[in-house]
Amino acid sequence: MPAVNDRPNPFQTVEGWAKLPSGRTWGSTSAVAIDKDGKSIWVAERCGVNSCANSTLPSVLKFDERGTLVTSFGAGMILSPHGIHVDRDGNIWVVDCACTGGGGAPAPQGKGHQIYKFSPKGDLLMTLGAPGGGRDSAFFWQPNAVITARNGDIYVAEGHSSRAGANARVLVFDKQGKLKRTWGTFGKGEGQLDQPHALAIDSRGRLFIGDRGNDRILIVDEQFKVLDTWYQFSRPSGIWIDARDSIYVADSESGSVNPPHAAWVRGIRIGSARTGVVTAFIPDPEAKPPSTSSAEGVAVDAAGNIYGAEVGQKALKRYERKK
């Protein structure tokens, strides 16, 4: 099934919604999530550029529903914040991909390739992976996304490269951070992955894997049995599933980074995680960007407002229903 482009757009774009402190400008961001309160927004931003490697700015930011910055932390810790997740207890998980600049070269000063669990106040509660990364089971190499299940298990999607032989897998840890299993190898077949870039879990506990390099979403059960494969949501950079099992999928690369699928269009597709039917589409407002554009990360608050975290355009956009 090809990507679905011909759906109505019932949303209007609000730019400049989140306000940074005076003198600070937005950098690239692919990481956005909703606080436990359903209203506040968490963003991991790349320090005004596309990396925090040489910055002392805090990269983890919390905004209230009016766009006012209320909390920030993480200065000097994170090289390339890539994914963010808020668990059921309100803790903040941040993925440091270390995948910007140099195509994923070794991280400076032995940093990066880790996942951090913070309290809402910014206290470090847990670290997964070793600084500087590696390619065996004890390390991460370019992790992309993290999510927690109802039982506390931690799922990590790893592998930001499409080069043959790259890491491309999902790892499962228990709530204490002990590795339970890994799944997936690099490739294009069933049970294989190429840039597993996003993770989401629906009300039935099914795991949705944004297999971006293969232009598909894989739906698996707890034993990683593949239940379905979807192409209609286009090339998935970000996935969000709300409490009603509505699914929001961000495509930030079709037509520019991913030219072979010329008929696929960047933007946010909205539909049902139960049926796979696409019901709405928010197209990228940039018609011909030089590279990545539109939302790479996506999140939806309790009121139904959609937030798109953009790498190429260095922005956090808000989408509200048209009145």
CSV table of C-alpha atoms in Angstrom, one decimal:
chain,number,residue,atom,x,y,z
A,1,MET,CA,0.0,0.0,0.0
A,2,PRO,CA,1.5,3.4,-1.0
A,3,ALA,CA,1.7,6.4,1.3
A,4,VAL,CA,-1.6,8.2,1.6
A,5,ASN,CA,-1.4,11.9,0.7
A,6,ASP,CA,-4.9,12.9,-0.2
A,7,ARG,CA,-6.5,13.5,3.1
A,8,PRO,CA,-7.9,16.8,4.5
A,9,ASN,CA,-5.9,19.0,6.8
A,10,PRO,CA,-8.1,20.1,9.7
A,11,PHE,CA,-5.2,21.9,11.5
A,12,GLN,CA,-3.7,25.4,11.3
A,13,THR,CA,0.0,26.0,12.0
A,14,VAL,CA,1.2,28.1,15.0
A,15,GLU,CA,4.8,29.1,14.8
A,16,GLY,CA,6.9,30.8,17.4
A,17,TRP,CA,4.7,29.3,20.1
A,18,ALA,CA,7.4,28.2,22.6
A,19,LYS,CA,9.5,31.1,23.9
A,20,LEU,CA,13.2,30.7,24.7
A,21,PRO,CA,15.1,33.0,27.0
A,22,SER,CA,16.4,36.2,25.5
A,23,GLY,CA,19.4,35.7,23.4
A,24,ARG,CA,18.8,32.0,22.8
A,25,THR,CA,17.6,30.7,19.4
A,26,TRP,CA,16.1,27.3,18.4
A,27,GLY,CA,18.4,24.6,17.2
A,28,SER,CA,17.5,21.4,15.6
A,29,THR,CA,15.1,19.1,17.5
A,30,SER,CA,13.6,15.8,16.9
A,31,ALA,CA,12.5,15.2,20.4
A,32,VAL,CA,9.1,16.3,21.8
A,33,ALA,CA,6.8,14.6,24.4
A,34,ILE,CA,3.9,15.5,26.7
A,35,ASP,CA,4.2,15.8,30.4
A,36,LYS,CA,2.2,13.6,32.8
A,37,ASP,CA,-0.2,16.5,33.3
A,38,GLY,CA,-1.3,16.2,29.6
A,39,LYS,CA,-0.6,19.9,29.0
A,40,SER,CA,3.1,20.8,29.4
A,41,ILE,CA,5.6,20.0,26.7
A,42,TRP,CA,9.0,18.5,27.0
A,43,VAL,CA,11.6,19.2,24.2
A,44,ALA,CA,15.2,18.1,23.8
A,45,GLU,CA,16.8,20.8,21.7
A,46,ARG,CA,20.3,20.8,20.2
A,47,CYS,CA,21.6,24.0,21.7
A,48,GLY,CA,20.9,26.5,19.0
A,49,VAL,CA,22.6,24.5,16.2
A,50,ASN,CA,22.6,20.7,15.5
A,51,SER,CA,24.8,19.5,18.4
A,52,CYS,CA,25.4,20.3,22.0
A,53,ALA,CA,29.0,19.1,21.9
A,54,ASN,CA,30.6,22.5,22.5
A,55,SER,CA,27.7,24.1,24.4
A,56,THR,CA,26.9,24.8,28.1
A,57,LEU,CA,23.2,25.4,27.4
A,58,PRO,CA,20.7,23.1,29.0
A,59,SER,CA,19.2,20.9,26.3
A,60,VAL,CA,16.1,19.5,28.0
A,61,LEU,CA,13.3,22.1,28.2
A,62,LYS,CA,9.8,22.1,29.7
A,63,PHE,CA,7.2,24.5,28.5
A,64,ASP,CA,3.7,25.1,30.0
A,65,GLU,CA,0.6,25.2,27.7
A,66,ARG,CA,1.2,28.9,27.0
A,67,GLY,CA,4.7,28.3,25.7
A,68,THR,CA,6.5,29.7,28.7
A,69,LEU,CA,9.7,27.9,29.7
A,70,VAL,CA,9.4,26.6,33.2
A,71,THR,CA,12.2,24.1,33.6
A,72,SER,CA,15.5,23.2,31.9
A,73,PHE,CA,18.4,20.9,32.6
A,74,GLY,CA,21.0,18.6,31.0
A,75,ALA,CA,23.8,21.2,30.3
A,76,GLY,CA,27.1,19.5,29.4
A,77,MET,CA,25.6,16.0,29.4
A,78,ILE,CA,24.1,15.3,26.0
A,79,LEU,CA,25.8,15.6,22.6
A,80,SER,CA,22.9,15.1,20.3
A,81,PRO,CA,19.4,14.7,21.9
A,82,HIS,CA,17.4,12.7,19.6
A,83,GLY,CA,14.4,11.1,21.4
A,84,ILE,CA,12.4,11.9,24.5
A,85,HIS,CA,9.8,10.0,26.5
A,86,VAL,CA,7.8,10.7,29.6
A,87,ASP,CA,6.9,7.6,31.6
A,88,ARG,CA,3.8,7.0,33.7
A,89,ASP,CA,5.5,8.4,36.8
A,90,GLY,CA,6.4,11.6,35.0
A,91,ASN,CA,10.1,10.8,34.6
A,92,ILE,CA,11.9,12.1,31.5
A,93,TRP,CA,13.9,9.7,29.3
A,94,VAL,CA,16.3,11.3,26.8
A,95,VAL,CA,18.2,9.6,24.0
A,96,ASP,CA,21.7,10.8,23.1
A,97,CYS,CA,22.2,9.5,19.6
A,98,ALA,CA,25.6,11.3,19.1
A,99,CYS,CA,24.7,11.1,15.4
A,100,THR,CA,25.1,14.6,14.1
A,101,GLY,CA,28.2,15.9,12.4
A,102,GLY,CA,30.7,13.6,10.9
A,103,GLY,CA,28.2,10.9,10.1
A,104,GLY,CA,28.3,9.3,13.6
A,105,ALA,CA,32.0,9.6,14.2
A,106,PRO,CA,33.3,8.7,17.6
A,107,ALA,CA,31.8,11.0,20.2
A,108,PRO,CA,34.2,13.7,21.6
A,109,GLN,CA,35.5,13.2,25.1
A,110,GLY,CA,33.9,9.7,25.4
A,111,LYS,CA,30.4,11.1,25.5
A,112,GLY,CA,27.2,10.1,23.7
A,113,HIS,CA,25.4,6.9,22.6
A,114,GLN,CA,23.5,6.8,26.0
A,115,ILE,CA,20.0,7.0,27.4
A,116,TYR,CA,19.3,9.1,30.5
A,117,LYS,CA,16.4,8.9,32.9
A,118,PHE,CA,15.7,12.1,34.8
A,119,SER,CA,13.2,13.1,37.5
A,120,PRO,CA,10.9,16.0,36.5
A,121,LYS,CA,13.3,18.2,38.4
A,122,GLY,CA,16.3,17.1,36.4
A,123,ASP,CA,17.9,14.6,38.9
A,124,LEU,CA,19.7,11.8,37.0
A,125,LEU,CA,18.0,8.5,38.0
A,126,MET,CA,19.4,6.0,35.5
A,127,THR,CA,21.9,5.7,32.6
A,128,LEU,CA,21.7,3.0,30.0
A,129,GLY,CA,24.8,2.4,27.8
A,130,ALA,CA,28.4,3.4,28.2
A,131,PRO,CA,29.9,6.8,27.2
A,132,GLY,CA,31.3,6.8,23.7
A,133,GLY,CA,29.3,3.9,22.6
A,134,GLY,CA,30.3,0.6,21.0
A,135,ARG,CA,28.9,-2.2,18.8
A,136,ASP,CA,28.4,-5.1,21.1
A,137,SER,CA,25.6,-6.0,23.4
A,138,ALA,CA,27.0,-3.9,26.3
A,139,PHE,CA,26.9,-0.7,24.4
A,140,PHE,CA,24.7,1.4,22.2
A,141,TRP,CA,25.7,2.9,18.8
A,142,GLN,CA,23.5,5.7,17.7
A,143,PRO,CA,20.3,5.0,19.7
A,144,ASN,CA,17.2,6.7,18.3
A,145,ALA,CA,14.2,6.3,20.6
A,146,VAL,CA,13.1,5.0,24.0
A,147,ILE,CA,9.7,4.1,25.4
A,148,THR,CA,8.5,2.3,28.6
A,149,ALA,CA,5.7,-0.4,28.7
A,150,ARG,CA,3.0,-0.8,31.4
A,151,ASN,CA,5.1,-3.4,33.2
A,152,GLY,CA,8.1,-1.0,33.4
A,153,ASP,CA,10.1,-2.7,30.6
A,154,ILE,CA,12.3,-0.2,28.6
A,155,TYR,CA,12.4,-0.5,24.8
A,156,VAL,CA,15.2,1.2,22.9
A,157,ALA,CA,15.5,1.5,19.1
A,158,GLU,CA,19.1,1.6,17.9
A,159,GLY,CA,20.8,2.4,14.7
A,160,HIS,CA,20.8,5.7,12.8
A,161,SER,CA,22.8,4.6,9.8
A,162,SER,CA,21.6,2.9,6.6
A,163,ARG,CA,25.0,1.5,5.8
A,164,ALA,CA,25.2,-2.3,5.3
A,165,GLY,CA,26.2,-3.9,8.6
A,166,ALA,CA,25.0,-1.1,10.8
A,167,ASN,CA,23.3,-1.7,14.1
A,168,ALA,CA,19.6,-2.0,13.6
A,169,ARG,CA,17.7,-3.5,16.5
A,170,VAL,CA,15.3,-3.1,19.4
A,171,LEU,CA,16.6,-3.8,22.9
A,172,VAL,CA,14.4,-4.6,25.9
A,173,PHE,CA,15.5,-3.8,29.5
A,174,ASP,CA,13.7,-4.5,32.7
A,175,LYS,CA,12.8,-1.6,35.0
A,176,GLN,CA,16.2,-1.8,36.7
A,177,GLY,CA,18.0,-1.4,33.4
A,178,LYS,CA,19.1,-5.1,33.0
A,179,LEU,CA,19.1,-6.2,29.4
A,180,LYS,CA,16.4,-8.9,28.7
A,181,ARG,CA,16.6,-9.4,25.0
A,182,THR,CA,17.4,-7.9,21.6
A,183,TRP,CA,15.5,-8.2,18.3
A,184,GLY,CA,16.3,-7.4,14.7
A,185,THR,CA,19.2,-7.3,12.3
A,186,PHE,CA,20.1,-4.9,9.5
A,187,GLY,CA,18.1,-5.6,6.3
A,188,LYS,CA,14.8,-5.3,4.5
A,189,GLY,CA,13.1,-8.6,5.2
A,190,GLU,CA,10.7,-9.5,7.9
A,191,GLY,CA,12.4,-9.3,11.3
A,192,GLN,CA,15.0,-6.9,9.8
A,193,LEU,CA,15.3,-3.2,10.3
A,194,ASP,CA,17.0,-0.2,8.7
A,195,GLN,CA,17.1,2.9,10.9
A,196,PRO,CA,14.5,2.0,13.5
A,197,HIS,CA,13.8,5.6,14.2
A,198,ALA,CA,10.7,5.7,16.4
A,199,LEU,CA,8.7,3.7,18.9
A,200,ALA,CA,5.1,3.8,20.2
A,201,ILE,CA,2.8,1.5,22.1
A,202,ASP,CA,-0.9,1.2,21.7
A,203,SER,CA,-3.6,0.3,24.2
A,204,ARG,CA,-3.2,-3.4,23.5
A,205,GLY,CA,0.5,-3.3,24.3
A,206,ARG,CA,1.5,-3.7,20.6
A,207,LEU,CA,4.9,-2.1,19.8
A,208,PHE,CA,5.0,0.1,16.7
A,209,ILE,CA,8.5,0.4,15.2
A,210,GLY,CA,9.2,3.3,12.8
A,211,ASP,CA,11.5,1.4,10.4
A,212,ARG,CA,12.4,4.5,8.6
A,213,GLY,CA,15.1,3.2,6.2
A,214,ASN,CA,12.6,0.6,5.0
A,215,ASP,CA,9.7,3.2,4.7
A,216,ARG,CA,7.4,1.2,6.9
A,217,ILE,CA,5.9,0.7,10.3
A,218,LEU,CA,6.3,-2.7,11.9
A,219,ILE,CA,3.7,-3.8,14.5
A,220,VAL,CA,4.9,-6.5,16.8
A,221,ASP,CA,3.7,-8.2,20.0
A,222,GLU,CA,5.7,-8.7,23.2
A,223,GLN,CA,7.5,-11.6,21.7
A,224,PHE,CA,8.4,-9.6,18.6
A,225,LYS,CA,6.1,-11.6,16.4
A,226,VAL,CA,5.3,-9.3,13.4
A,227,LEU,CA,1.6,-8.7,13.4
A,228,ASP,CA,1.4,-6.2,10.5
A,229,THR,CA,3.4,-4.0,8.2
A,230,TRP,CA,2.2,-0.5,7.2
A,231,TYR,CA,3.3,1.7,4.4
A,232,GLN,CA,0.4,4.1,4.2
A,233,PHE,CA,1.9,6.4,6.8
A,234,SER,CA,4.9,7.1,4.6
A,235,ARG,CA,8.5,7.2,5.8
A,236,PRO,CA,8.2,7.3,9.6
A,237,SER,CA,10.6,9.6,11.5
A,238,GLY,CA,8.3,10.0,14.5
A,239,ILE,CA,5.2,8.2,15.9
A,240,TRP,CA,2.8,9.1,18.6
A,241,ILE,CA,-0.2,7.1,19.8
A,242,ASP,CA,-2.7,8.7,22.1
A,243,ALA,CA,-5.1,7.1,24.7
A,244,ARG,CA,-7.8,6.7,22.1
A,245,ASP,CA,-5.4,4.8,19.8
A,246,SER,CA,-5.2,7.6,17.3
A,247,ILE,CA,-1.8,7.5,15.6
A,248,TYR,CA,0.3,10.4,14.4
A,249,VAL,CA,3.2,9.7,12.1
A,250,ALA,CA,5.8,12.3,11.0
A,251,ASP,CA,7.6,12.0,7.7
A,252,SER,CA,10.5,14.5,7.5
A,253,GLU,CA,12.4,13.1,4.6
A,254,SER,CA,10.3,12.1,1.6
A,255,GLY,CA,11.1,14.0,-1.5
A,256,SER,CA,14.5,15.4,-0.3
A,257,VAL,CA,16.6,13.0,1.8
A,258,ASN,CA,14.5,10.1,0.4
A,259,PRO,CA,14.0,11.0,-3.3
A,260,PRO,CA,13.2,7.5,-4.7
A,261,HIS,CA,9.7,7.8,-3.5
A,262,ALA,CA,8.8,11.0,-5.4
A,263,ALA,CA,5.1,10.5,-4.9
A,264,TRP,CA,5.5,10.4,-1.1
A,265,VAL,CA,5.0,13.7,0.6
A,266,ARG,CA,6.5,15.0,3.9
A,267,GLY,CA,4.2,15.9,6.7
A,268,ILE,CA,2.2,14.4,9.6
A,269,ARG,CA,-0.4,11.7,8.8
A,270,ILE,CA,-3.1,11.0,11.3
A,271,GLY,CA,-5.2,7.9,11.5
A,272,SER,CA,-6.2,4.8,13.6
A,273,ALA,CA,-3.7,2.6,15.3
A,274,ARG,CA,-6.4,-0.1,15.3
A,275,THR,CA,-7.3,-0.2,11.6
A,276,GLY,CA,-4.5,1.6,9.9
A,277,VAL,CA,-6.8,4.0,8.1
A,278,VAL,CA,-5.3,7.4,7.4
A,279,THR,CA,-7.9,10.2,8.1
A,280,ALA,CA,-6.0,13.5,8.0
A,281,PHE,CA,-2.7,14.9,6.6
A,282,ILE,CA,-0.8,18.0,7.7
A,283,PRO,CA,1.6,18.7,4.7
A,284,ASP,CA,5.0,20.3,5.2
A,285,PRO,CA,4.7,24.0,4.6
A,286,GLU,CA,8.2,24.1,3.0
A,287,ALA,CA,7.6,23.1,-0.6
A,288,LYS,CA,11.3,22.5,-1.6
A,289,PRO,CA,13.6,22.3,1.4
A,290,PRO,CA,17.3,21.5,0.8
A,291,SER,CA,17.2,18.5,3.1
A,292,THR,CA,15.2,17.3,6.0
A,293,SER,CA,12.1,19.3,6.8
A,294,SER,CA,8.7,19.1,8.5
A,295,ALA,CA,8.3,17.4,11.8
A,296,GLU,CA,10.8,14.6,12.7
A,297,GLY,CA,9.4,14.2,16.2
A,298,VAL,CA,5.6,14.4,17.0
A,299,ALA,CA,3.5,14.6,20.2
A,300,VAL,CA,-0.1,15.4,21.0
A,301,ASP,CA,-1.4,16.9,24.2
A,302,ALA,CA,-4.7,16.1,26.0
A,303,ALA,CA,-6.5,18.9,24.2
A,304,GLY,CA,-5.6,17.5,20.8
A,305,ASN,CA,-2.9,20.0,19.9
A,306,ILE,CA,-0.1,18.5,17.8
A,307,TYR,CA,3.6,19.4,18.2
A,308,GLY,CA,6.2,18.9,15.5
A,309,ALA,CA,9.9,19.0,16.3
A,310,GLU,CA,11.9,20.0,13.3
A,311,VAL,CA,15.6,19.3,12.6
A,312,GLY,CA,16.1,21.1,9.2
A,313,GLN,CA,14.0,24.1,10.0
A,314,LYS,CA,15.2,24.3,13.7
A,315,ALA,CA,11.7,24.8,15.1
A,316,LEU,CA,8.9,23.5,17.3
A,317,LYS,CA,5.6,24.0,15.6
A,318,ARG,CA,2.2,23.7,17.1
A,319,TYR,CA,-0.9,22.6,15.1
A,320,GLU,CA,-4.3,23.6,16.4
A,321,ARG,CA,-7.7,22.5,14.9
A,322,LYS,CA,-9.1,25.1,12.6
A,323,LYS,CA,-12.1,27.0,14.0
